[in-house]
PDB file of C-alpha atoms in Angstrom:
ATOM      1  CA  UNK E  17     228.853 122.492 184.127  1.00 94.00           C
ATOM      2  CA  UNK E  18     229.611 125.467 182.570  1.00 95.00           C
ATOM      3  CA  UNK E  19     225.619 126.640 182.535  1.00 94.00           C
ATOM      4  CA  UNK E  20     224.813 125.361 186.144  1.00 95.00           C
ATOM      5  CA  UNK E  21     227.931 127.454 186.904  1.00 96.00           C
ATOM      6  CA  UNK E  22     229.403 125.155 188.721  1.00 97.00           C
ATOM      7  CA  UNK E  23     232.561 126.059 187.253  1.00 98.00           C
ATOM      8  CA  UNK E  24     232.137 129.247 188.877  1.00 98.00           C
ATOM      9  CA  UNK E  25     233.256 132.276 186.584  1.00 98.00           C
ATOM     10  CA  UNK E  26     235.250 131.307 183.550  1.00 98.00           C
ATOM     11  CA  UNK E  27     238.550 132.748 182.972  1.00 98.00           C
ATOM     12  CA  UNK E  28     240.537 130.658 180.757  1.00 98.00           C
ATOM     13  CA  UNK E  29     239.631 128.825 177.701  1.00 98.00           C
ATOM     14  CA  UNK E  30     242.649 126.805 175.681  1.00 98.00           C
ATOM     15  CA  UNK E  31     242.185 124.607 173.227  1.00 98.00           C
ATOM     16  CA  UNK E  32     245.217 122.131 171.121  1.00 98.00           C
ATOM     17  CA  UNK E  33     244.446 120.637 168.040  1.00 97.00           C
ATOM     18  CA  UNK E  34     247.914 118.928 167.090  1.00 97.00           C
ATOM     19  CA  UNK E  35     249.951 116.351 165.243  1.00 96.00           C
ATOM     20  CA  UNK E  36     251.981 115.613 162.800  1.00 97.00           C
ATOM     21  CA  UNK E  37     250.803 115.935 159.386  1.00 95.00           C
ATOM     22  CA  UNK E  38     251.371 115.678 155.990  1.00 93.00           C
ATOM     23  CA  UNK E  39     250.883 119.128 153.711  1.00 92.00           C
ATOM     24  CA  UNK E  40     247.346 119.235 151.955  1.00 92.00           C
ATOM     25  CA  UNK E  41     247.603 121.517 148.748  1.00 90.00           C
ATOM     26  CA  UNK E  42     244.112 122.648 148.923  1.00 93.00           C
ATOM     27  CA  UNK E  43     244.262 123.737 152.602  1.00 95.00           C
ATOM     28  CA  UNK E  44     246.581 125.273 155.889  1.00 96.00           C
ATOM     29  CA  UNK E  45     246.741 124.499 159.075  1.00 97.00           C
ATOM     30  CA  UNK E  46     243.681 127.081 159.808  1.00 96.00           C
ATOM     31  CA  UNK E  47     241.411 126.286 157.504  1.00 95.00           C
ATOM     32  CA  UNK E  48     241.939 122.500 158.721  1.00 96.00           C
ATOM     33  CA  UNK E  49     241.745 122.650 162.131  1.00 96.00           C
ATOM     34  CA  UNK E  50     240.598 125.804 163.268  1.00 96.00           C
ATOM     35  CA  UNK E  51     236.774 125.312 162.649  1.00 95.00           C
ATOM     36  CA  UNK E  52     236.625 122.394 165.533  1.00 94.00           C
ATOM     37  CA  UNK E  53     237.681 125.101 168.231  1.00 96.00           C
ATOM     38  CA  UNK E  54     235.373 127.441 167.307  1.00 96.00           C
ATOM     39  CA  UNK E  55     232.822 125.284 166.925  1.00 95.00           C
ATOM     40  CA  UNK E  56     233.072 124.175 170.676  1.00 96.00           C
ATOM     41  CA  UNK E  57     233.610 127.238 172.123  1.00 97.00           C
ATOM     42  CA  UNK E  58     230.420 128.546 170.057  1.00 96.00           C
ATOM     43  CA  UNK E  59     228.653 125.278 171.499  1.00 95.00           C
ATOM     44  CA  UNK E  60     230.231 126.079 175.233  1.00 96.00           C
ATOM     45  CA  UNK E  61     229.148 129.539 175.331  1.00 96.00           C
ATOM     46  CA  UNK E  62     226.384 130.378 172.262  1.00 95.00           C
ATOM     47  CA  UNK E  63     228.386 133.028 171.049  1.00 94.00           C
ATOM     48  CA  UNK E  64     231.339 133.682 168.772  1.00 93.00           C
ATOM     49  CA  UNK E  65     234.832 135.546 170.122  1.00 93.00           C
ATOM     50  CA  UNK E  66     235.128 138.409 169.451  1.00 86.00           C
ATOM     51  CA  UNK E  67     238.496 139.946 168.207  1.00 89.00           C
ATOM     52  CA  UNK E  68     240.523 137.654 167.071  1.00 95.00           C
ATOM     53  CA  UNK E  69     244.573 137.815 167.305  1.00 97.00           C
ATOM     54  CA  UNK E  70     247.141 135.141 165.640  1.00 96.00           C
ATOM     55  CA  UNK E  71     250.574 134.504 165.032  1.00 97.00           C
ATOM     56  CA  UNK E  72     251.576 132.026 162.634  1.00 97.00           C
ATOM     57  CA  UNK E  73     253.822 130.471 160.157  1.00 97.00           C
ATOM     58  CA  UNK E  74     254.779 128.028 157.332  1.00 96.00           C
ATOM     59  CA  UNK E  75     258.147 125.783 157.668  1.00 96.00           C
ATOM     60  CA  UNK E  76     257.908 122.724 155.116  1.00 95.00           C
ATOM     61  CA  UNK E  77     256.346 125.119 152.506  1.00 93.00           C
ATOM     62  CA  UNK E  78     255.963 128.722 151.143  1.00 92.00           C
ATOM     63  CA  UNK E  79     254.438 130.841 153.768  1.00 91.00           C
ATOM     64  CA  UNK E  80     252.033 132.137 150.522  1.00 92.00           C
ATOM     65  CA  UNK E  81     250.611 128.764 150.348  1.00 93.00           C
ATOM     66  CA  UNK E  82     249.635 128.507 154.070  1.00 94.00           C
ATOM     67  CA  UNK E  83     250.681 128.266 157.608  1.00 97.00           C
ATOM     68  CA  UNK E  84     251.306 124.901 159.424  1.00 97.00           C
ATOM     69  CA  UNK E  85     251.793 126.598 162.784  1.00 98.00           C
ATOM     70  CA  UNK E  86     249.451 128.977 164.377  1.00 98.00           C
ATOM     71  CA  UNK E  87     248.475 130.593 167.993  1.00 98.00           C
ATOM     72  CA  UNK E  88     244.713 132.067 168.200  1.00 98.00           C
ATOM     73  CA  UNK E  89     244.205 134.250 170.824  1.00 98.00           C
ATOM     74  CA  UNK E  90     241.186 135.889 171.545  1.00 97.00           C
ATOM     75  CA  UNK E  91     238.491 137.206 173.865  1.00 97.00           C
ATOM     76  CA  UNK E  92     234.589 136.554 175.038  1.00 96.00           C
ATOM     77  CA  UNK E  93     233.833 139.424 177.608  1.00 95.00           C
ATOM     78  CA  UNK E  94     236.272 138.611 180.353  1.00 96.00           C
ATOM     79  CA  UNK E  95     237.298 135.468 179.587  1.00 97.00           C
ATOM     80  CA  UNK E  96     240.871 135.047 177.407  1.00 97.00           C
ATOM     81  CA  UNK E  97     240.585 132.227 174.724  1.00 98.00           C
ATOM     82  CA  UNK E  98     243.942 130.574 172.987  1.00 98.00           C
ATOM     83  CA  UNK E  99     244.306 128.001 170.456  1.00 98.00           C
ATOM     84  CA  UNK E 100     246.662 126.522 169.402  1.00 98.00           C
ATOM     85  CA  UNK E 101     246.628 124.706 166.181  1.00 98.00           C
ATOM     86  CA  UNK E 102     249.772 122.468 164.493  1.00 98.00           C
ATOM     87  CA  UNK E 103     250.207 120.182 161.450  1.00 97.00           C
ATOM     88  CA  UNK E 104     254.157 119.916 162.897  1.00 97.00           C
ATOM     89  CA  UNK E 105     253.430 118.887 166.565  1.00 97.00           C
ATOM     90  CA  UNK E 106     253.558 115.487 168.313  1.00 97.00           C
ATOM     91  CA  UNK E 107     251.643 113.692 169.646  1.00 96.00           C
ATOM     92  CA  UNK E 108     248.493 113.464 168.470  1.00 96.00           C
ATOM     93  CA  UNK E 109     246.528 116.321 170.950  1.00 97.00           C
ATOM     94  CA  UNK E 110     243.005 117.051 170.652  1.00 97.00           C
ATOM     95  CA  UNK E 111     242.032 118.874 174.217  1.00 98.00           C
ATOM     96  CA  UNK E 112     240.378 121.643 175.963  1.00 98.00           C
ATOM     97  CA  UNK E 113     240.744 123.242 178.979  1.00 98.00           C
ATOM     98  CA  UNK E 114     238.127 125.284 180.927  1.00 98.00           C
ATOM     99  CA  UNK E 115     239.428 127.420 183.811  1.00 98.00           C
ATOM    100  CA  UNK E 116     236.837 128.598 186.424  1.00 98.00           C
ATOM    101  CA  UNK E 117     236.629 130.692 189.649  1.00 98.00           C
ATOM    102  CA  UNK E 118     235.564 127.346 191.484  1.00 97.00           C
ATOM    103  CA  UNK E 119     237.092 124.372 189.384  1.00 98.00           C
ATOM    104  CA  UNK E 120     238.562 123.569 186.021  1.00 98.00           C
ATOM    105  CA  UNK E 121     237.865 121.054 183.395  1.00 98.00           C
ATOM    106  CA  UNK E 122     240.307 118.876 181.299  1.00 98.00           C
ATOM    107  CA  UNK E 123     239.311 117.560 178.611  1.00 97.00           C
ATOM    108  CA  UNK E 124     241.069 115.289 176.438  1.00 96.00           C
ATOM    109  CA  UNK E 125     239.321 114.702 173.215  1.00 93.00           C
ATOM    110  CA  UNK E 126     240.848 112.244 171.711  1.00 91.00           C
ATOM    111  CA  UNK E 127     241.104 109.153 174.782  1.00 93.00           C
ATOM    112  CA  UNK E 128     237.496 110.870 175.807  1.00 93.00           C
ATOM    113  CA  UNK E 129     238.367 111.596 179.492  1.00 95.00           C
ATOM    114  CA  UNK E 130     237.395 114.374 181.081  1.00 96.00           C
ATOM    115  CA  UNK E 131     239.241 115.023 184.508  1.00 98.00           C
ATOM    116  CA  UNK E 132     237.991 118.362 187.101  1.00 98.00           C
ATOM    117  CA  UNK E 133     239.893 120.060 189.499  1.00 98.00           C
ATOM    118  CA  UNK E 134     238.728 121.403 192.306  1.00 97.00           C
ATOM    119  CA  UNK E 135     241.453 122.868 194.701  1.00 93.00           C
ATOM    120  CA  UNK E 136     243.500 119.510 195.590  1.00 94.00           C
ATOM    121  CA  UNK E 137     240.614 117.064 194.379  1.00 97.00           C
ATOM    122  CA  UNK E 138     240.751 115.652 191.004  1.00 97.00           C
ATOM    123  CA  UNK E 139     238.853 113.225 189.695  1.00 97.00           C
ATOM    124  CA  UNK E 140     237.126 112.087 186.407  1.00 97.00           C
ATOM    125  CA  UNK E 141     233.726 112.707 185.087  1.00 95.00           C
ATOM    126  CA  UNK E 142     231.642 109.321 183.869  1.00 93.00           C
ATOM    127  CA  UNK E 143     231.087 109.410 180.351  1.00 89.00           C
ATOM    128  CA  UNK E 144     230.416 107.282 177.549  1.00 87.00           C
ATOM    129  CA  UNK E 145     233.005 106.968 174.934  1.00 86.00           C
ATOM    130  CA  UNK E 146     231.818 107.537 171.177  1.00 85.00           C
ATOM    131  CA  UNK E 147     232.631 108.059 167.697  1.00 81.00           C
ATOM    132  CA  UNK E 148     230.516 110.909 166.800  1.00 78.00           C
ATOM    133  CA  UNK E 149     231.467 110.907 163.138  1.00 77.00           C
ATOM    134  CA  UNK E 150     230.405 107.484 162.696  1.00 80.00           C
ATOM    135  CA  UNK E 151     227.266 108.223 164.970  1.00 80.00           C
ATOM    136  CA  UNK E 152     226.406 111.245 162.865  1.00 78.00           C
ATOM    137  CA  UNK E 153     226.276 108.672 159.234  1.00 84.00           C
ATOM    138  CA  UNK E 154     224.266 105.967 161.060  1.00 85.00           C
ATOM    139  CA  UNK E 155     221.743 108.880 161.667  1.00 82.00           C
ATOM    140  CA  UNK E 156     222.311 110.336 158.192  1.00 80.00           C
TER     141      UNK E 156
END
């Protein structure tokens, strides 16, 4: 959608990756979670953001030994990019939301629905539910 421009021109880009987790020792919140956003918007748009601008912070633990709470904001040309990534928020929130000129998308991740707006329509796209991680070993 996004390549046939059917979105029209993008403006808005947000992505949650969320829950409530346990601390990992070896790891934060960024180094976690944060690779999944990037990775789609890289996929979305074949490019990387370019500056990069976060706010975050550390409330179960030392701050020195990593954040559990953290908002990305960013930039690709014109279009404004924030992500928001949480080892200390419920429920359980994988999603992304595109934001065009003509429609937006919703996607949510983890029930695999994807839902467009356009103006006062809304309805859902047909797609087939998967578990890519599982897909990806049978491959492997």
């Amino acid at each position: 959608m996004i390549e046939n421009y059917e979105l029209g021109k993008i403006h808005i880009v947000k992505l949650k990756w969320a829950n409530v987790e346990p601390l990992f020792e070896d790891r934060d919140v960024i180094f976690d979670l944060a690779p999944h956003p990037f990775d789609i918007i890289n996929y979305l748009f074949k490019k990387n953001p370019e500056e990069v601008f976060c706010i975050g912070n550390a409330y179960r633990r030392s701050k020195s030994k990593g954040v559990e709470a953290v908002f990305i904001n960013s930039t690709l040309g014109e279009i404004i990019l924030n992500i928001e990534l949480s080892w200390l928020t419920p429920p359980k929130t994988r999603s992304l939301v595109v934001i065009g000129s003509n429609k937006s998308v919703l996607v949510n991740c983890t029930a695999q629905l994807v839902e467009v707006i356009e103006g006062n329509k809304t309805y859902n796209l047909e797609i087939i539910p998967n578990n890519t991680i599982r897909d990806e070993l049978r491959r492997f």
